[in-house]
Amino acid sequence: MPFIHSRVSATMTQQQKETIIKELGEAIAIIPGKSEEWLMVELADQCDLYFRGRREKALAYIEVKVFGKISADAARSLTERICAIYETHLQIERDCVYIKYEEVSKWGWNGSNF
């Protein structure tokens, strides 16, 4: 049950959104036991994001939430992949991307909890 919430200061076309969603779906498999089949993604563009008190460059803040644990190696690899996705498709430089990982012990779905 992974969830990726992405906020970017850039404007995204529908094609860019679809490509990013597809590539995030492939990337989530870096975390053992996770797959695109259960991935939910929210993409918010044109967000008012500031870094170092300025808004001079395109920025991204991304949250990756998963049911269970994420190893340090998987998080490192996923961070590398996510940064590459946003750099390739939105020209957001890697040093302008923050990624927050959250391990969730309770996750509800379909009227029940895991």
GROMACS .gro file of N, CA and C in nm:
model
  342
    1MET      N    1   0.081  -0.118   0.000
    1MET     CA    2   0.000   0.000   0.000
    1MET      C    3   0.086   0.126   0.000
    2PRO      N    4   0.168   0.145  -0.098
    2PRO     CA    5   0.245   0.269  -0.100
    2PRO      C    6   0.161   0.387  -0.152
    3PHE      N    7   0.196   0.505  -0.104
    3PHE     CA    8   0.134   0.629  -0.150
    3PHE      C    9   0.246   0.729  -0.173
    4ILE      N   10   0.248   0.789  -0.289
    4ILE     CA   11   0.346   0.893  -0.319
    4ILE      C   12   0.270   1.022  -0.345
    5HIS      N   13   0.300   1.121  -0.262
    5HIS     CA   14   0.242   1.254  -0.278
    5HIS      C   15   0.354   1.345  -0.326
    6SER      N   16   0.331   1.411  -0.436
    6SER     CA   17   0.432   1.495  -0.499
    6SER      C   18   0.379   1.636  -0.515
    7ARG      N   19   0.456   1.731  -0.463
    7ARG     CA   20   0.425   1.873  -0.481
    7ARG      C   21   0.543   1.934  -0.556
    8VAL      N   22   0.513   2.002  -0.665
    8VAL     CA   23   0.619   2.068  -0.742
    8VAL      C   24   0.579   2.212  -0.772
    9SER      N   25   0.679   2.296  -0.787
    9SER     CA   26   0.650   2.435  -0.822
    9SER      C   27   0.628   2.451  -0.972
   10ALA      N   28   0.673   2.357  -1.050
   10ALA     CA   29   0.660   2.361  -1.195
   10ALA      C   30   0.516   2.333  -1.239
   11THR      N   31   0.486   2.368  -1.361
   11THR     CA   32   0.359   2.333  -1.422
   11THR      C   33   0.381   2.205  -1.502
   12MET      N   34   0.291   2.108  -1.486
   12MET     CA   35   0.303   1.980  -1.557
   12MET      C   36   0.195   1.967  -1.663
   13THR      N   37   0.233   1.917  -1.777
   13THR     CA   38   0.135   1.881  -1.878
   13THR      C   39   0.074   1.746  -1.841
   14GLN      N   40  -0.036   1.712  -1.902
   14GLN     CA   41  -0.097   1.582  -1.876
   14GLN      C   42  -0.003   1.469  -1.916
   15GLN      N   43   0.069   1.486  -2.025
   15GLN     CA   44   0.166   1.385  -2.069
   15GLN      C   45   0.277   1.368  -1.967
   16GLN      N   46   0.328   1.476  -1.912
   16GLN     CA   47   0.430   1.467  -1.808
   16GLN      C   48   0.376   1.393  -1.686
   17LYS      N   49   0.254   1.426  -1.646
   17LYS     CA   50   0.193   1.358  -1.531
   17LYS      C   51   0.184   1.208  -1.555
   18GLU      N   52   0.135   1.170  -1.672
   18GLU     CA   53   0.120   1.028  -1.704
   18GLU      C   54   0.255   0.957  -1.706
   19THR      N   55   0.356   1.021  -1.760
   19THR     CA   56   0.489   0.962  -1.764
   19THR      C   57   0.547   0.947  -1.624
   20ILE      N   58   0.532   1.050  -1.542
   20ILE     CA   59   0.584   1.044  -1.405
   20ILE      C   60   0.512   0.937  -1.326
   21ILE      N   61   0.381   0.929  -1.339
   21ILE     CA   62   0.304   0.824  -1.269
   21ILE      C   63   0.353   0.686  -1.310
   22LYS      N   64   0.372   0.666  -1.441
   22LYS     CA   65   0.421   0.537  -1.491
   22LYS      C   66   0.558   0.504  -1.433
   23GLU      N   67   0.648   0.601  -1.434
   23GLU     CA   68   0.784   0.576  -1.386
   23GLU      C   69   0.789   0.559  -1.234
   24LEU      N   70   0.706   0.630  -1.161
   24LEU     CA   71   0.699   0.608  -1.016
   24LEU      C   72   0.644   0.468  -0.988
   25GLY      N   73   0.550   0.423  -1.071
   25GLY     CA   74   0.496   0.288  -1.057
   25GLY      C   75   0.603   0.182  -1.075
   26GLU      N   76   0.693   0.205  -1.168
   26GLU     CA   77   0.805   0.112  -1.189
   26GLU      C   78   0.905   0.121  -1.074
   27ALA      N   79   0.930   0.244  -1.028
   27ALA     CA   80   1.031   0.268  -0.925
   27ALA      C   81   0.992   0.212  -0.789
   28ILE      N   82   0.863   0.209  -0.758
   28ILE     CA   83   0.821   0.165  -0.624
   28ILE      C   84   0.861   0.020  -0.597
   29ALA      N   85   0.880  -0.057  -0.702
   29ALA     CA   86   0.922  -0.197  -0.687
   29ALA      C   87   1.063  -0.209  -0.628
   30ILE      N   88   1.135  -0.098  -0.619
   30ILE     CA   89   1.265  -0.100  -0.552
   30ILE      C   90   1.248  -0.143  -0.407
   31ILE      N   91   1.135  -0.107  -0.348
   31ILE     CA   92   1.107  -0.148  -0.210
   31ILE      C   93   1.049  -0.290  -0.215
   32PRO      N   94   1.116  -0.386  -0.154
   32PRO     CA   95   1.068  -0.524  -0.159
   32PRO      C   96   0.922  -0.537  -0.113
   33GLY      N   97   0.845  -0.609  -0.192
   33GLY     CA   98   0.705  -0.634  -0.160
   33GLY      C   99   0.609  -0.525  -0.207
   34LYS      N  100   0.660  -0.419  -0.267
   34LYS     CA  101   0.573  -0.311  -0.315
   34LYS      C  102   0.566  -0.314  -0.467
   35SER      N  103   0.450  -0.274  -0.520
   35SER     CA  104   0.433  -0.277  -0.665
   35SER      C  105   0.336  -0.168  -0.709
   36GLU      N  106   0.340  -0.142  -0.837
   36GLU     CA  107   0.250  -0.044  -0.897
   36GLU      C  108   0.104  -0.082  -0.876
   37GLU      N  109   0.078  -0.211  -0.866
   37GLU     CA  110  -0.059  -0.260  -0.850
   37GLU      C  111  -0.129  -0.196  -0.730
   38TRP      N  112  -0.054  -0.165  -0.624
   38TRP     CA  113  -0.112  -0.108  -0.502
   38TRP      C  114  -0.075   0.038  -0.481
   39LEU      N  115  -0.002   0.097  -0.574
   39LEU     CA  116   0.046   0.233  -0.558
   39LEU      C  117  -0.062   0.337  -0.588
   40MET      N  118  -0.076   0.433  -0.497
   40MET     CA  119  -0.160   0.550  -0.522
   40MET      C  120  -0.066   0.670  -0.531
   41VAL      N  121  -0.091   0.756  -0.629
   41VAL     CA  122  -0.006   0.873  -0.652
   41VAL      C  123  -0.094   0.997  -0.657
   42GLU      N  124  -0.046   1.101  -0.592
   42GLU     CA  125  -0.109   1.233  -0.604
   42GLU      C  126  -0.003   1.328  -0.657
   43LEU      N  127  -0.035   1.399  -0.764
   43LEU     CA  128   0.057   1.496  -0.822
   43LEU      C  129  -0.006   1.635  -0.811
   44ALA      N  130   0.063   1.724  -0.744
   44ALA     CA  131   0.017   1.863  -0.733
   44ALA      C  132   0.124   1.952  -0.796
   45ASP      N  133   0.084   2.029  -0.896
   45ASP     CA  134   0.180   2.118  -0.959
   45ASP      C  135   0.145   2.264  -0.927
   46GLN      N  136   0.232   2.353  -0.968
   46GLN     CA  137   0.217   2.496  -0.945
   46GLN      C  138   0.204   2.529  -0.796
   47CYS      N  139   0.274   2.455  -0.712
   47CYS     CA  140   0.271   2.479  -0.568
   47CYS      C  141   0.367   2.592  -0.531
   48ASP      N  142   0.331   2.665  -0.429
   48ASP     CA  143   0.418   2.771  -0.378
   48ASP      C  144   0.521   2.710  -0.285
   49LEU      N  145   0.633   2.668  -0.341
   49LEU     CA  146   0.742   2.609  -0.265
   49LEU      C  147   0.859   2.706  -0.262
   50TYR      N  148   0.920   2.718  -0.146
   50TYR     CA  149   1.034   2.807  -0.128
   50TYR      C  150   1.148   2.729  -0.066
   51PHE      N  151   1.269   2.753  -0.111
   51PHE     CA  152   1.387   2.689  -0.056
   51PHE      C  153   1.489   2.798  -0.029
   52ARG      N  154   1.538   2.799   0.094
   52ARG     CA  155   1.630   2.903   0.138
   52ARG      C  156   1.567   3.042   0.126
   53GLY      N  157   1.434   3.045   0.146
   53GLY     CA  158   1.362   3.171   0.142
   53GLY      C  159   1.336   3.225   0.003
   54ARG      N  160   1.370   3.144  -0.098
   54ARG     CA  161   1.356   3.192  -0.236
   54ARG      C  162   1.278   3.091  -0.321
   55ARG      N  163   1.235   3.140  -0.433
   55ARG     CA  164   1.162   3.059  -0.529
   55ARG      C  165   1.223   3.072  -0.667
   56GLU      N  166   1.355   3.076  -0.672
   56GLU     CA  167   1.425   3.102  -0.798
   56GLU      C  168   1.429   2.982  -0.891
   57LYS      N  169   1.430   2.862  -0.835
   57LYS     CA  170   1.440   2.740  -0.915
   57LYS      C  171   1.315   2.655  -0.897
   58ALA      N  172   1.296   2.562  -0.990
   58ALA     CA  173   1.188   2.464  -0.975
   58ALA      C  174   1.221   2.374  -0.857
   59LEU      N  175   1.121   2.344  -0.775
   59LEU     CA  176   1.138   2.267  -0.652
   59LEU      C  177   1.038   2.152  -0.647
   60ALA      N  178   1.074   2.051  -0.568
   60ALA     CA  179   0.982   1.938  -0.547
   60ALA      C  180   0.991   1.891  -0.402
   61TYR      N  181   0.874   1.862  -0.345
   61TYR     CA  182   0.866   1.798  -0.214
   61TYR      C  183   0.781   1.673  -0.233
   62ILE      N  184   0.838   1.558  -0.198
   62ILE     CA  185   0.773   1.430  -0.225
   62ILE      C  186   0.767   1.350  -0.096
   63GLU      N  187   0.651   1.292  -0.071
   63GLU     CA  188   0.633   1.202   0.043
   63GLU      C  189   0.608   1.062  -0.008
   64VAL      N  190   0.681   0.966   0.047
   64VAL     CA  191   0.662   0.826   0.013
   64VAL      C  192   0.619   0.756   0.141
   65LYS      N  193   0.496   0.708   0.142
   65LYS     CA  194   0.443   0.638   0.259
   65LYS      C  195   0.420   0.492   0.222
   66VAL      N  196   0.464   0.404   0.310
   66VAL     CA  197   0.446   0.261   0.284
   66VAL      C  198   0.400   0.191   0.411
   67PHE      N  199   0.324   0.087   0.391
   67PHE     CA  200   0.285  -0.001   0.501
   67PHE      C  201   0.404  -0.092   0.527
   68GLY      N  202   0.457  -0.086   0.648
   68GLY     CA  203   0.573  -0.169   0.682
   68GLY      C  204   0.701  -0.088   0.682
   69LYS      N  205   0.810  -0.158   0.666
   69LYS     CA  206   0.943  -0.099   0.677
   69LYS      C  207   1.008  -0.076   0.541
   70ILE      N  208   1.101   0.019   0.539
   70ILE     CA  209   1.181   0.048   0.421
   70ILE      C  210   1.327   0.038   0.464
   71SER      N  211   1.404  -0.046   0.398
   71SER     CA  212   1.546  -0.056   0.432
   71SER      C  213   1.619   0.071   0.386
   72ALA      N  214   1.730   0.098   0.449
   72ALA     CA  215   1.812   0.214   0.411
   72ALA      C  216   1.858   0.203   0.266
   73ASP      N  217   1.893   0.083   0.222
   73ASP     CA  218   1.936   0.063   0.083
   73ASP      C  219   1.824   0.090  -0.016
   74ALA      N  220   1.703   0.042   0.017
   74ALA     CA  221   1.589   0.064  -0.072
   74ALA      C  222   1.554   0.213  -0.078
   75ALA      N  223   1.557   0.280   0.036
   75ALA     CA  224   1.528   0.424   0.038
   75ALA      C  225   1.631   0.501  -0.044
   76ARG      N  226   1.757   0.465  -0.029
   76ARG     CA  227   1.865   0.530  -0.104
   76ARG      C  228   1.843   0.512  -0.254
   77SER      N  229   1.815   0.391  -0.296
   77SER     CA  230   1.793   0.362  -0.438
   77SER      C  231   1.670   0.432  -0.492
   78LEU      N  232   1.563   0.433  -0.412
   78LEU     CA  233   1.440   0.499  -0.455
   78LEU      C  234   1.460   0.650  -0.464
   79THR      N  235   1.533   0.708  -0.370
   79THR     CA  236   1.562   0.851  -0.377
   79THR      C  237   1.637   0.884  -0.506
   80GLU      N  238   1.736   0.804  -0.538
   80GLU     CA  239   1.812   0.825  -0.661
   80GLU      C  240   1.721   0.820  -0.783
   81ARG      N  241   1.632   0.721  -0.786
   81ARG     CA  242   1.541   0.704  -0.901
   81ARG      C  243   1.440   0.818  -0.910
   82ILE      N  244   1.381   0.856  -0.796
   82ILE     CA  245   1.283   0.965  -0.797
   82ILE      C  246   1.348   1.095  -0.844
   83CYS      N  247   1.466   1.124  -0.792
   83CYS     CA  248   1.536   1.246  -0.835
   83CYS      C  249   1.561   1.244  -0.986
   84ALA      N  250   1.598   1.130  -1.040
   84ALA     CA  251   1.621   1.119  -1.184
   84ALA      C  252   1.492   1.143  -1.263
   85ILE      N  253   1.381   1.090  -1.214
   85ILE     CA  254   1.252   1.109  -1.282
   85ILE      C  255   1.216   1.257  -1.290
   86TYR      N  256   1.228   1.326  -1.178
   86TYR     CA  257   1.189   1.468  -1.174
   86TYR      C  258   1.288   1.557  -1.249
   87GLU      N  259   1.414   1.518  -1.249
   87GLU     CA  260   1.513   1.594  -1.324
   87GLU      C  261   1.491   1.576  -1.474
   88THR      N  262   1.464   1.453  -1.517
   88THR     CA  263   1.443   1.424  -1.659
   88THR      C  264   1.317   1.490  -1.714
   89HIS      N  265   1.207   1.480  -1.642
   89HIS     CA  266   1.079   1.523  -1.698
   89HIS      C  267   1.036   1.664  -1.661
   90LEU      N  268   1.089   1.718  -1.550
   90LEU     CA  269   1.050   1.853  -1.509
   90LEU      C  270   1.168   1.947  -1.492
   91GLN      N  271   1.289   1.898  -1.521
   91GLN     CA  272   1.410   1.978  -1.508
   91GLN      C  273   1.426   2.033  -1.367
   92ILE      N  274   1.385   1.957  -1.267
   92ILE     CA  275   1.406   1.994  -1.128
   92ILE      C  276   1.537   1.930  -1.084
   93GLU      N  277   1.633   2.014  -1.051
   93GLU     CA  278   1.766   1.964  -1.014
   93GLU      C  279   1.758   1.882  -0.886
   94ARG      N  280   1.843   1.784  -0.875
   94ARG     CA  281   1.842   1.691  -0.762
   94ARG      C  282   1.856   1.762  -0.627
   95ASP      N  283   1.932   1.871  -0.624
   95ASP     CA  284   1.949   1.942  -0.497
   95ASP      C  285   1.832   2.035  -0.466
   96CYS      N  286   1.727   2.025  -0.546
   96CYS     CA  287   1.604   2.101  -0.522
   96CYS      C  288   1.487   2.007  -0.495
   97VAL      N  289   1.517   1.883  -0.458
   97VAL     CA  290   1.415   1.782  -0.429
   97VAL      C  291   1.432   1.734  -0.286
   98TYR      N  292   1.326   1.742  -0.208
   98TYR     CA  293   1.320   1.682  -0.075
   98TYR      C  294   1.228   1.562  -0.082
   99ILE      N  295   1.267   1.453  -0.019
   99ILE     CA  296   1.183   1.333  -0.015
   99ILE      C  297   1.172   1.288   0.130
  100LYS      N  298   1.049   1.274   0.175
  100LYS     CA  299   1.023   1.227   0.311
  100LYS      C  300   0.969   1.084   0.302
  101TYR      N  301   1.029   0.995   0.379
  101TYR     CA  302   0.982   0.857   0.385
  101TYR      C  303   0.907   0.836   0.516
  102GLU      N  304   0.796   0.767   0.507
  102GLU     CA  305   0.717   0.737   0.626
  102GLU      C  306   0.676   0.590   0.625
  103GLU      N  307   0.711   0.521   0.732
  103GLU     CA  308   0.672   0.382   0.749
  103GLU      C  309   0.545   0.380   0.834
  104VAL      N  310   0.442   0.316   0.782
  104VAL     CA  311   0.312   0.316   0.847
  104VAL      C  312   0.282   0.177   0.903
  105SER      N  313   0.240   0.172   1.028
  105SER     CA  314   0.212   0.042   1.090
  105SER      C  315   0.064   0.003   1.079
  106LYS      N  316  -0.022   0.099   1.054
  106LYS     CA  317  -0.165   0.071   1.035
  106LYS      C  318  -0.209   0.135   0.904
  107TRP      N  319  -0.276   0.055   0.822
  107TRP     CA  320  -0.320   0.105   0.692
  107TRP      C  321  -0.458   0.048   0.665
  108GLY      N  322  -0.554   0.135   0.641
  108GLY     CA  323  -0.690   0.093   0.612
  108GLY      C  324  -0.718   0.085   0.464
  109TRP      N  325  -0.797  -0.013   0.427
  109TRP     CA  326  -0.838  -0.028   0.287
  109TRP      C  327  -0.959  -0.119   0.282
  110ASN      N  328  -1.053  -0.086   0.198
  110ASN     CA  329  -1.167  -0.173   0.170
  110ASN      C  330  -1.246  -0.206   0.297
  111GLY      N  331  -1.260  -0.107   0.386
  111GLY     CA  332  -1.339  -0.125   0.507
  111GLY      C  333  -1.271  -0.201   0.618
  112SER      N  334  -1.141  -0.224   0.605
  112SER     CA  335  -1.068  -0.302   0.704
  112SER      C  336  -0.928  -0.242   0.721
  113ASN      N  337  -0.849  -0.301   0.808
  113ASN     CA  338  -0.711  -0.256   0.828
  113ASN      C  339  -0.615  -0.372   0.813
  114PHE      N  340  -0.494  -0.337   0.769
  114PHE     CA  341  -0.388  -0.438   0.759
  114PHE      C  342  -0.313  -0.443   0.889
   0.00000   0.00000   0.00000
